[in-house]
Amino acid sequence: MHAIQEWINNHLIEWGIISSSANELDNTIVLLLIIAVTVGIDYACRYIFLNMFKRLAKRTRNQWDDLIVERKIINKLMHMIPAILVYVLLPLAFPVDETPKILGILQMICKIYIIAVSLRFISASLNVVHEIYNRKESLKNKPLKGFIQLLQVAVFFIGFILIISILIGKSPTTLFAGLGASAAILMLVFKDTLLGFVAGIQLSANDMLRPGDWITMEKYGANGTVIEVTLNAVKVKNFDNTITTIPPYALVSDAFQNWRGMSESPGRRIKRSINIDMNSVSFCTPEMLAKFRKISLLTDYIDEKEKELNAYNEAHRIDDSIRVNGRRQTNIGVFRAYLVNYLKSLPEVSKELTCMVRQLQPTETGIPIELYFFSSVKDWVPYEGIQSDVFDHVLAVIPEFGLSVFQNVSGSDLRGLKIVR
C-alpha cells in the first residue's frame, strides 16, 4: 500500500500538483480506495453468507432461523465488517507518524460506528429471542418482555458509556467508577425501571400474572384482558375496548383479582337470588302434592319425601288433624327441590362443582332463594345466555308452586287500585 501511495504521489506531481498538496491528495485517494475495497467486500459477504443462510433456513423446520432472516439480523451484523476493515486499514492512508490527529479522529468515528452497529445487532437479537420464546407453549404466557427490555437498557447504557469514553479519551472503568458516586441520582432517574424489574420478577416467580389473563383492579379502573407486560407498564384491554396502563409494582403492592383460576377450572360460577313474597309460603295440600307428582323432575322426590314424613309422624304419633303438628312439605321447599333437580338436568351446568339452592336470611323485601351453581361454558356471551335462560325459567315456574315474586309497588299497581268512598 505504501508503494501505491508513492506511485499516486509521483503521478500527482507529474500532473503539476505541488508536493504538499500531492501528499494530502494521495492520502485521500488511498482512503477512498480503502472504502471502495471494504464496500466491495461488504457486498460480497452479504451475497455469499446471506444467500447461504437463507437456503439453510428454508431447508430446516426450526423457527429461529426464519426469524433471523425475517428480522434481517445477519444484515445488521454485516454492517460491522466494513467498519472494522476501515479501522484496520486507516493507518495505510494516514500513517501514525505523519498524520496522527486525522488518523485518531477517523478511528474514533469507526469505533463509535462499530459500537452503534453492535448495539443495534444485540437489541434486534434480543427481540428475536423474545419472539422465539413467545412461540413456545410453555413460555408463551410468561412476562418475558420486561426482562428483555431490561437487558436492552443495560446494553445501551454500557454502549453509551463506551462512546462517551471514546469521545473524551478516558477508560470506561474510570467512568463506571465515577457512576458509583452518583448512584442515588441514577436510582432516582431509573426508579420506575428498577421497581418494574423487581415487580416483574415477583409476578413471574409467583405466577401472579400472564399475558391473556382477565384481571380486575378497581383502583385503576382495569377490568379486562392483559395484552402486554413490559418493564414499566402492564397494559390491560378493558371490555369496553379502552386501554388501562398499570405500573407493574402496583400489582405487587396493591390487590387485584385474577380470573385465570376460573378460566382453568371446570366451570364459571353463577350466584343469583330471587326474592319470594313471604305471604305466598304455605303447607302443601294433597291437591298440590298430586299436582307436583305430575312434574317429571319432582315425581321421585315427592314420593320419597312423603314416605319419610309419614314414617316420622307415625313413629311420633302425630295428630294430623292440626296442620302445624309433625312434619309437612311446604310449597317453597318443593320449589327448592325442583330447582336443584332442574339445574342438575341441564347439560350446561357443571357436574363436578357445587350445585345448590338455598334460602337466605329473610328481609323486608321477602325471602331470598339463591341459586349457586357453575356453568361449564365460560365464554362471556354464552355464559350470560345460560344464566338468563335459567332465571327466565325460574321466574316462569314460580306461580306453579303457589308462590309469588316480591316486587315493590309501582305506578301501575297504584293506578289499578279502586278507591272506595
PDB file of C-alpha atoms in Angstrom, residues 49-300:
ATOM      1  CA  PHE A  49     -23.380 -15.521   3.530  1.00  0.00           C
ATOM      2  CA  LEU A  50     -26.923 -14.192   3.309  1.00  0.00           C
ATOM      3  CA  ASN A  51     -27.889 -16.413   0.401  1.00  0.00           C
ATOM      4  CA  MET A  52     -26.233 -19.366   2.095  1.00  0.00           C
ATOM      5  CA  PHE A  53     -28.108 -18.733   5.358  1.00  0.00           C
ATOM      6  CA  LYS A  54     -31.430 -18.205   3.565  1.00  0.00           C
ATOM      7  CA  ARG A  55     -31.064 -21.546   1.804  1.00  0.00           C
ATOM      8  CA  LEU A  56     -30.252 -23.290   5.076  1.00  0.00           C
ATOM      9  CA  ALA A  57     -33.235 -21.623   6.791  1.00  0.00           C
ATOM     10  CA  LYS A  58     -35.605 -22.880   4.090  1.00  0.00           C
ATOM     11  CA  ARG A  59     -34.365 -26.437   4.475  1.00  0.00           C
ATOM     12  CA  THR A  60     -34.781 -26.602   8.254  1.00  0.00           C
ATOM     13  CA  ARG A  61     -38.002 -26.764  10.249  1.00  0.00           C
ATOM     14  CA  ASN A  62     -36.709 -24.526  13.015  1.00  0.00           C
ATOM     15  CA  GLN A  63     -38.444 -21.206  13.560  1.00  0.00           C
ATOM     16  CA  TRP A  64     -35.487 -19.269  14.922  1.00  0.00           C
ATOM     17  CA  ASP A  65     -33.552 -19.230  11.629  1.00  0.00           C
ATOM     18  CA  ASP A  66     -36.655 -17.999   9.788  1.00  0.00           C
ATOM     19  CA  LEU A  67     -36.989 -15.173  12.304  1.00  0.00           C
ATOM     20  CA  ILE A  68     -33.329 -14.261  11.853  1.00  0.00           C
ATOM     21  CA  VAL A  69     -33.927 -13.923   8.130  1.00  0.00           C
ATOM     22  CA  GLU A  70     -37.192 -12.003   8.546  1.00  0.00           C
ATOM     23  CA  ARG A  71     -35.748  -9.554  11.085  1.00  0.00           C
ATOM     24  CA  LYS A  72     -32.534  -9.127   8.991  1.00  0.00           C
ATOM     25  CA  ILE A  73     -30.237  -9.981  11.891  1.00  0.00           C
ATOM     26  CA  ILE A  74     -27.439 -11.097   9.557  1.00  0.00           C
ATOM     27  CA  ASN A  75     -27.701  -7.805   7.646  1.00  0.00           C
ATOM     28  CA  LYS A  76     -27.198  -5.852  10.857  1.00  0.00           C
ATOM     29  CA  LEU A  77     -24.188  -7.979  11.738  1.00  0.00           C
ATOM     30  CA  MET A  78     -22.657  -7.490   8.269  1.00  0.00           C
ATOM     31  CA  HIS A  79     -22.604  -3.721   8.771  1.00  0.00           C
ATOM     32  CA  MET A  80     -19.719  -4.230  11.203  1.00  0.00           C
ATOM     33  CA  ILE A  81     -17.396  -5.766   8.585  1.00  0.00           C
ATOM     34  CA  PRO A  82     -16.676  -2.616   6.523  1.00  0.00           C
ATOM     35  CA  ALA A  83     -16.199  -0.508   9.668  1.00  0.00           C
ATOM     36  CA  ILE A  84     -13.687  -2.986  11.104  1.00  0.00           C
ATOM     37  CA  LEU A  85     -11.805  -3.166   7.800  1.00  0.00           C
ATOM     38  CA  VAL A  86     -11.671   0.627   7.502  1.00  0.00           C
ATOM     39  CA  TYR A  87     -10.447   0.876  11.088  1.00  0.00           C
ATOM     40  CA  VAL A  88      -7.658  -1.657  10.454  1.00  0.00           C
ATOM     41  CA  LEU A  89      -6.599  -0.176   7.087  1.00  0.00           C
ATOM     42  CA  LEU A  90      -6.733   3.510   8.054  1.00  0.00           C
ATOM     43  CA  PRO A  91      -3.006   3.657   9.056  1.00  0.00           C
ATOM     44  CA  LEU A  92      -2.167   2.855   5.431  1.00  0.00           C
ATOM     45  CA  ALA A  93      -3.851   6.062   4.284  1.00  0.00           C
ATOM     46  CA  PHE A  94      -2.870   8.197   7.258  1.00  0.00           C
ATOM     47  CA  PRO A  95       0.362   6.930   8.831  1.00  0.00           C
ATOM     48  CA  VAL A  96       0.700   7.471  12.574  1.00  0.00           C
ATOM     49  CA  ASP A  97       3.983   9.317  12.245  1.00  0.00           C
ATOM     50  CA  GLU A  98       2.674  11.709   9.577  1.00  0.00           C
ATOM     51  CA  THR A  99      -0.994  12.477  10.366  1.00  0.00           C
ATOM     52  CA  PRO A 100      -1.710  11.250  13.916  1.00  0.00           C
ATOM     53  CA  LYS A 101      -4.625  13.655  14.522  1.00  0.00           C
ATOM     54  CA  ILE A 102      -6.544  12.787  11.364  1.00  0.00           C
ATOM     55  CA  LEU A 103      -5.931   9.083  11.979  1.00  0.00           C
ATOM     56  CA  GLY A 104      -7.151   9.403  15.594  1.00  0.00           C
ATOM     57  CA  ILE A 105     -10.352  11.226  14.555  1.00  0.00           C
ATOM     58  CA  LEU A 106     -11.196   8.735  11.784  1.00  0.00           C
ATOM     59  CA  GLN A 107     -10.507   5.734  14.002  1.00  0.00           C
ATOM     60  CA  MET A 108     -12.649   7.280  16.739  1.00  0.00           C
ATOM     61  CA  ILE A 109     -15.537   7.611  14.256  1.00  0.00           C
ATOM     62  CA  CYS A 110     -15.047   3.971  13.259  1.00  0.00           C
ATOM     63  CA  LYS A 111     -15.117   2.833  16.892  1.00  0.00           C
ATOM     64  CA  ILE A 112     -18.336   4.755  17.574  1.00  0.00           C
ATOM     65  CA  TYR A 113     -19.923   3.328  14.424  1.00  0.00           C
ATOM     66  CA  ILE A 114     -18.893  -0.220  15.371  1.00  0.00           C
ATOM     67  CA  ILE A 115     -20.384   0.210  18.858  1.00  0.00           C
ATOM     68  CA  ALA A 116     -23.631   1.659  17.443  1.00  0.00           C
ATOM     69  CA  VAL A 117     -23.992  -1.199  14.948  1.00  0.00           C
ATOM     70  CA  SER A 118     -23.226  -3.721  17.715  1.00  0.00           C
ATOM     71  CA  LEU A 119     -25.929  -2.217  19.937  1.00  0.00           C
ATOM     72  CA  ARG A 120     -28.443  -2.392  17.110  1.00  0.00           C
ATOM     73  CA  PHE A 121     -27.494  -6.016  16.424  1.00  0.00           C
ATOM     74  CA  ILE A 122     -27.764  -7.065  20.088  1.00  0.00           C
ATOM     75  CA  SER A 123     -31.114  -5.276  20.527  1.00  0.00           C
ATOM     76  CA  ALA A 124     -32.568  -6.932  17.425  1.00  0.00           C
ATOM     77  CA  SER A 125     -31.232 -10.329  18.555  1.00  0.00           C
ATOM     78  CA  LEU A 126     -32.917  -9.939  21.957  1.00  0.00           C
ATOM     79  CA  ASN A 127     -36.198  -9.123  20.218  1.00  0.00           C
ATOM     80  CA  VAL A 128     -35.852 -12.307  18.179  1.00  0.00           C
ATOM     81  CA  VAL A 129     -35.198 -14.288  21.372  1.00  0.00           C
ATOM     82  CA  HIS A 130     -38.398 -12.824  22.826  1.00  0.00           C
ATOM     83  CA  GLU A 131     -40.398 -13.818  19.745  1.00  0.00           C
ATOM     84  CA  ILE A 132     -38.978 -17.350  19.830  1.00  0.00           C
ATOM     85  CA  TYR A 133     -39.928 -17.797  23.488  1.00  0.00           C
ATOM     86  CA  ASN A 134     -43.397 -16.393  22.827  1.00  0.00           C
ATOM     87  CA  ARG A 135     -43.983 -19.134  20.285  1.00  0.00           C
ATOM     88  CA  LYS A 136     -43.243 -21.849  22.844  1.00  0.00           C
ATOM     89  CA  GLU A 137     -46.363 -23.024  24.652  1.00  0.00           C
ATOM     90  CA  SER A 138     -44.580 -23.497  27.974  1.00  0.00           C
ATOM     91  CA  LEU A 139     -43.254 -19.903  27.953  1.00  0.00           C
ATOM     92  CA  LYS A 140     -45.905 -18.209  25.840  1.00  0.00           C
ATOM     93  CA  ASN A 141     -47.709 -16.574  28.741  1.00  0.00           C
ATOM     94  CA  LYS A 142     -44.638 -15.651  30.770  1.00  0.00           C
ATOM     95  CA  PRO A 143     -43.987 -11.894  31.136  1.00  0.00           C
ATOM     96  CA  LEU A 144     -40.535 -12.073  29.498  1.00  0.00           C
ATOM     97  CA  LYS A 145     -40.741  -8.754  27.704  1.00  0.00           C
ATOM     98  CA  GLY A 146     -39.795  -6.839  30.844  1.00  0.00           C
ATOM     99  CA  PHE A 147     -36.584  -8.851  31.216  1.00  0.00           C
ATOM    100  CA  ILE A 148     -35.735  -8.367  27.547  1.00  0.00           C
ATOM    101  CA  GLN A 149     -36.265  -4.632  27.917  1.00  0.00           C
ATOM    102  CA  LEU A 150     -34.043  -4.564  30.995  1.00  0.00           C
ATOM    103  CA  LEU A 151     -31.256  -6.317  29.085  1.00  0.00           C
ATOM    104  CA  GLN A 152     -31.670  -3.830  26.243  1.00  0.00           C
ATOM    105  CA  VAL A 153     -31.469  -0.898  28.666  1.00  0.00           C
ATOM    106  CA  ALA A 154     -28.313  -2.379  30.232  1.00  0.00           C
ATOM    107  CA  VAL A 155     -26.718  -2.971  26.812  1.00  0.00           C
ATOM    108  CA  PHE A 156     -27.499   0.563  25.589  1.00  0.00           C
ATOM    109  CA  PHE A 157     -26.251   2.019  28.875  1.00  0.00           C
ATOM    110  CA  ILE A 158     -22.923   0.196  28.531  1.00  0.00           C
ATOM    111  CA  GLY A 159     -22.706   1.254  24.885  1.00  0.00           C
ATOM    112  CA  PHE A 160     -23.364   4.871  25.841  1.00  0.00           C
ATOM    113  CA  ILE A 161     -20.560   4.743  28.432  1.00  0.00           C
ATOM    114  CA  LEU A 162     -18.166   3.270  25.854  1.00  0.00           C
ATOM    115  CA  ILE A 163     -18.997   6.005  23.336  1.00  0.00           C
ATOM    116  CA  ILE A 164     -18.501   8.724  25.960  1.00  0.00           C
ATOM    117  CA  SER A 165     -15.175   7.191  26.966  1.00  0.00           C
ATOM    118  CA  ILE A 166     -14.028   7.236  23.315  1.00  0.00           C
ATOM    119  CA  LEU A 167     -15.071  10.869  22.850  1.00  0.00           C
ATOM    120  CA  ILE A 168     -13.329  12.143  25.980  1.00  0.00           C
ATOM    121  CA  GLY A 169     -10.375   9.770  25.668  1.00  0.00           C
ATOM    122  CA  LYS A 170     -10.709   8.092  29.059  1.00  0.00           C
ATOM    123  CA  SER A 171     -11.015   4.486  30.155  1.00  0.00           C
ATOM    124  CA  PRO A 172     -14.581   3.125  30.549  1.00  0.00           C
ATOM    125  CA  THR A 173     -13.635   1.782  34.002  1.00  0.00           C
ATOM    126  CA  THR A 174     -12.978   5.360  35.137  1.00  0.00           C
ATOM    127  CA  LEU A 175     -16.477   6.390  34.054  1.00  0.00           C
ATOM    128  CA  PHE A 176     -18.067   3.362  35.707  1.00  0.00           C
ATOM    129  CA  ALA A 177     -16.196   4.167  38.927  1.00  0.00           C
ATOM    130  CA  GLY A 178     -17.475   7.723  38.757  1.00  0.00           C
ATOM    131  CA  LEU A 179     -21.044   6.462  38.386  1.00  0.00           C
ATOM    132  CA  GLY A 180     -20.813   4.920  41.847  1.00  0.00           C
ATOM    133  CA  ALA A 181     -20.770   8.386  43.371  1.00  0.00           C
ATOM    134  CA  SER A 182     -23.934   9.322  41.512  1.00  0.00           C
ATOM    135  CA  ALA A 183     -25.789   6.092  42.309  1.00  0.00           C
ATOM    136  CA  ALA A 184     -28.502   7.949  44.236  1.00  0.00           C
ATOM    137  CA  ILE A 185     -29.244  10.163  41.230  1.00  0.00           C
ATOM    138  CA  LEU A 186     -29.309   7.150  38.904  1.00  0.00           C
ATOM    139  CA  MET A 187     -31.672   5.300  41.220  1.00  0.00           C
ATOM    140  CA  LEU A 188     -33.983   8.313  41.211  1.00  0.00           C
ATOM    141  CA  VAL A 189     -33.876   8.580  37.416  1.00  0.00           C
ATOM    142  CA  PHE A 190     -34.448   4.846  36.889  1.00  0.00           C
ATOM    143  CA  LYS A 191     -36.809   4.381  39.851  1.00  0.00           C
ATOM    144  CA  ASP A 192     -39.757   3.134  37.780  1.00  0.00           C
ATOM    145  CA  THR A 193     -37.498   0.853  35.752  1.00  0.00           C
ATOM    146  CA  LEU A 194     -35.964  -0.729  38.857  1.00  0.00           C
ATOM    147  CA  LEU A 195     -39.328  -1.119  40.585  1.00  0.00           C
ATOM    148  CA  GLY A 196     -40.789  -2.583  37.409  1.00  0.00           C
ATOM    149  CA  PHE A 197     -37.917  -5.050  37.148  1.00  0.00           C
ATOM    150  CA  VAL A 198     -38.313  -6.237  40.752  1.00  0.00           C
ATOM    151  CA  ALA A 199     -42.090  -6.442  40.335  1.00  0.00           C
ATOM    152  CA  GLY A 200     -41.646  -8.398  37.099  1.00  0.00           C
ATOM    153  CA  ILE A 201     -39.500 -10.961  38.903  1.00  0.00           C
ATOM    154  CA  GLN A 202     -42.129 -11.333  41.648  1.00  0.00           C
ATOM    155  CA  LEU A 203     -45.002 -11.575  39.170  1.00  0.00           C
ATOM    156  CA  SER A 204     -43.154 -14.199  37.130  1.00  0.00           C
ATOM    157  CA  ALA A 205     -41.759 -16.198  40.060  1.00  0.00           C
ATOM    158  CA  ASN A 206     -45.150 -16.390  41.798  1.00  0.00           C
ATOM    159  CA  ASP A 207     -47.049 -16.824  38.521  1.00  0.00           C
ATOM    160  CA  MET A 208     -49.325 -13.944  39.513  1.00  0.00           C
ATOM    161  CA  LEU A 209     -49.874 -12.529  36.043  1.00  0.00           C
ATOM    162  CA  ARG A 210     -49.601 -13.632  32.422  1.00  0.00           C
ATOM    163  CA  PRO A 211     -50.500 -12.016  29.104  1.00  0.00           C
ATOM    164  CA  GLY A 212     -54.032 -13.148  28.292  1.00  0.00           C
ATOM    165  CA  ASP A 213     -55.235 -13.161  31.910  1.00  0.00           C
ATOM    166  CA  TRP A 214     -58.500 -11.452  32.777  1.00  0.00           C
ATOM    167  CA  ILE A 215     -57.851  -9.178  35.755  1.00  0.00           C
ATOM    168  CA  THR A 216     -59.882  -6.676  37.747  1.00  0.00           C
ATOM    169  CA  MET A 217     -58.274  -3.762  39.594  1.00  0.00           C
ATOM    170  CA  GLU A 218     -60.808  -1.182  40.726  1.00  0.00           C
ATOM    171  CA  LYS A 219     -58.176   1.324  41.873  1.00  0.00           C
ATOM    172  CA  TYR A 220     -57.002   1.811  38.285  1.00  0.00           C
ATOM    173  CA  GLY A 221     -60.346   1.117  36.618  1.00  0.00           C
ATOM    174  CA  ALA A 222     -58.999  -2.041  34.976  1.00  0.00           C
ATOM    175  CA  ASN A 223     -61.397  -4.831  34.054  1.00  0.00           C
ATOM    176  CA  GLY A 224     -60.241  -6.793  31.046  1.00  0.00           C
ATOM    177  CA  THR A 225     -57.505  -8.855  29.429  1.00  0.00           C
ATOM    178  CA  VAL A 226     -53.766  -8.318  29.929  1.00  0.00           C
ATOM    179  CA  ILE A 227     -52.288  -7.693  26.478  1.00  0.00           C
ATOM    180  CA  GLU A 228     -48.724  -6.749  27.366  1.00  0.00           C
ATOM    181  CA  VAL A 229     -46.365  -6.871  30.349  1.00  0.00           C
ATOM    182  CA  THR A 230     -43.340  -4.598  29.955  1.00  0.00           C
ATOM    183  CA  LEU A 231     -40.676  -3.179  32.224  1.00  0.00           C
ATOM    184  CA  ASN A 232     -42.606  -0.016  33.048  1.00  0.00           C
ATOM    185  CA  ALA A 233     -46.252  -0.841  32.350  1.00  0.00           C
ATOM    186  CA  VAL A 234     -48.885  -3.559  32.264  1.00  0.00           C
ATOM    187  CA  LYS A 235     -51.453  -2.880  29.536  1.00  0.00           C
ATOM    188  CA  VAL A 236     -54.997  -4.111  30.104  1.00  0.00           C
ATOM    189  CA  LYS A 237     -57.604  -4.036  27.342  1.00  0.00           C
ATOM    190  CA  ASN A 238     -60.918  -3.441  29.080  1.00  0.00           C
ATOM    191  CA  PHE A 239     -64.164  -4.923  27.840  1.00  0.00           C
ATOM    192  CA  ASP A 240     -65.214  -1.512  26.502  1.00  0.00           C
ATOM    193  CA  ASN A 241     -62.058  -1.622  24.301  1.00  0.00           C
ATOM    194  CA  THR A 242     -60.267   1.066  26.301  1.00  0.00           C
ATOM    195  CA  ILE A 243     -56.668   0.514  27.418  1.00  0.00           C
ATOM    196  CA  THR A 244     -55.651   0.855  31.070  1.00  0.00           C
ATOM    197  CA  THR A 245     -51.952   1.153  31.909  1.00  0.00           C
ATOM    198  CA  ILE A 246     -50.841  -0.042  35.346  1.00  0.00           C
ATOM    199  CA  PRO A 247     -47.322   0.191  36.842  1.00  0.00           C
ATOM    200  CA  PRO A 248     -46.013  -3.346  37.464  1.00  0.00           C
ATOM    201  CA  TYR A 249     -45.100  -2.593  41.082  1.00  0.00           C
ATOM    202  CA  ALA A 250     -48.738  -1.598  41.749  1.00  0.00           C
ATOM    203  CA  LEU A 251     -49.759  -5.193  41.001  1.00  0.00           C
ATOM    204  CA  VAL A 252     -47.418  -6.364  43.759  1.00  0.00           C
ATOM    205  CA  SER A 253     -48.108  -3.678  46.358  1.00  0.00           C
ATOM    206  CA  ASP A 254     -51.893  -3.410  45.782  1.00  0.00           C
ATOM    207  CA  ALA A 255     -54.619  -6.021  45.486  1.00  0.00           C
ATOM    208  CA  PHE A 256     -56.010  -7.163  42.148  1.00  0.00           C
ATOM    209  CA  GLN A 257     -58.271 -10.008  41.081  1.00  0.00           C
ATOM    210  CA  ASN A 258     -57.067 -12.536  38.517  1.00  0.00           C
ATOM    211  CA  TRP A 259     -59.777 -14.662  36.882  1.00  0.00           C
ATOM    212  CA  ARG A 260     -57.342 -17.214  35.452  1.00  0.00           C
ATOM    213  CA  GLY A 261     -58.383 -19.757  38.072  1.00  0.00           C
ATOM    214  CA  MET A 262     -61.937 -19.549  36.773  1.00  0.00           C
ATOM    215  CA  SER A 263     -60.753 -19.984  33.189  1.00  0.00           C
ATOM    216  CA  GLU A 264     -58.730 -23.070  34.101  1.00  0.00           C
ATOM    217  CA  SER A 265     -61.436 -24.592  36.322  1.00  0.00           C
ATOM    218  CA  PRO A 266     -64.270 -26.851  35.042  1.00  0.00           C
ATOM    219  CA  GLY A 267     -66.860 -24.070  35.355  1.00  0.00           C
ATOM    220  CA  ARG A 268     -67.723 -20.426  35.908  1.00  0.00           C
ATOM    221  CA  ARG A 269     -69.845 -19.562  38.927  1.00  0.00           C
ATOM    222  CA  ILE A 270     -73.421 -18.280  38.762  1.00  0.00           C
ATOM    223  CA  LYS A 271     -74.729 -16.889  42.045  1.00  0.00           C
ATOM    224  CA  ARG A 272     -78.025 -15.041  41.964  1.00  0.00           C
ATOM    225  CA  SER A 273     -81.137 -14.928  44.127  1.00  0.00           C
ATOM    226  CA  ILE A 274     -84.860 -14.253  43.674  1.00  0.00           C
ATOM    227  CA  ASN A 275     -86.989 -12.781  46.467  1.00  0.00           C
ATOM    228  CA  ILE A 276     -90.167 -14.704  47.264  1.00  0.00           C
ATOM    229  CA  ASP A 277     -93.149 -12.978  48.880  1.00  0.00           C
ATOM    230  CA  MET A 278     -93.450 -14.441  52.402  1.00  0.00           C
ATOM    231  CA  ASN A 279     -97.259 -14.235  52.247  1.00  0.00           C
ATOM    232  CA  SER A 280     -97.295 -16.856  49.483  1.00  0.00           C
ATOM    233  CA  VAL A 281     -95.487 -19.542  51.542  1.00  0.00           C
ATOM    234  CA  SER A 282     -97.792 -22.356  52.764  1.00  0.00           C
ATOM    235  CA  PHE A 283     -98.061 -26.074  53.583  1.00  0.00           C
ATOM    236  CA  CYS A 284     -98.713 -28.376  50.652  1.00  0.00           C
ATOM    237  CA  THR A 285    -102.267 -29.709  50.407  1.00  0.00           C
ATOM    238  CA  PRO A 286    -102.997 -33.203  48.989  1.00  0.00           C
ATOM    239  CA  GLU A 287    -104.186 -31.496  45.798  1.00  0.00           C
ATOM    240  CA  MET A 288    -100.890 -29.586  45.497  1.00  0.00           C
ATOM    241  CA  LEU A 289     -98.861 -32.765  46.066  1.00  0.00           C
ATOM    242  CA  ALA A 290    -100.877 -34.582  43.407  1.00  0.00           C
ATOM    243  CA  LYS A 291    -100.140 -31.743  41.001  1.00  0.00           C
ATOM    244  CA  PHE A 292     -96.435 -31.721  41.852  1.00  0.00           C
ATOM    245  CA  ARG A 293     -96.185 -35.505  41.267  1.00  0.00           C
ATOM    246  CA  LYS A 294     -97.021 -34.878  37.625  1.00  0.00           C
ATOM    247  CA  ILE A 295     -93.848 -32.800  37.246  1.00  0.00           C
ATOM    248  CA  SER A 296     -91.248 -35.264  35.959  1.00  0.00           C
ATOM    249  CA  LEU A 297     -88.407 -33.697  37.961  1.00  0.00           C
ATOM    250  CA  LEU A 298     -90.390 -33.990  41.214  1.00  0.00           C
ATOM    251  CA  THR A 299     -92.137 -37.355  40.982  1.00  0.00           C
ATOM    252  CA  ASP A 300     -89.474 -39.389  42.793  1.00  0.00           C
TER     253      ASP A 300
END
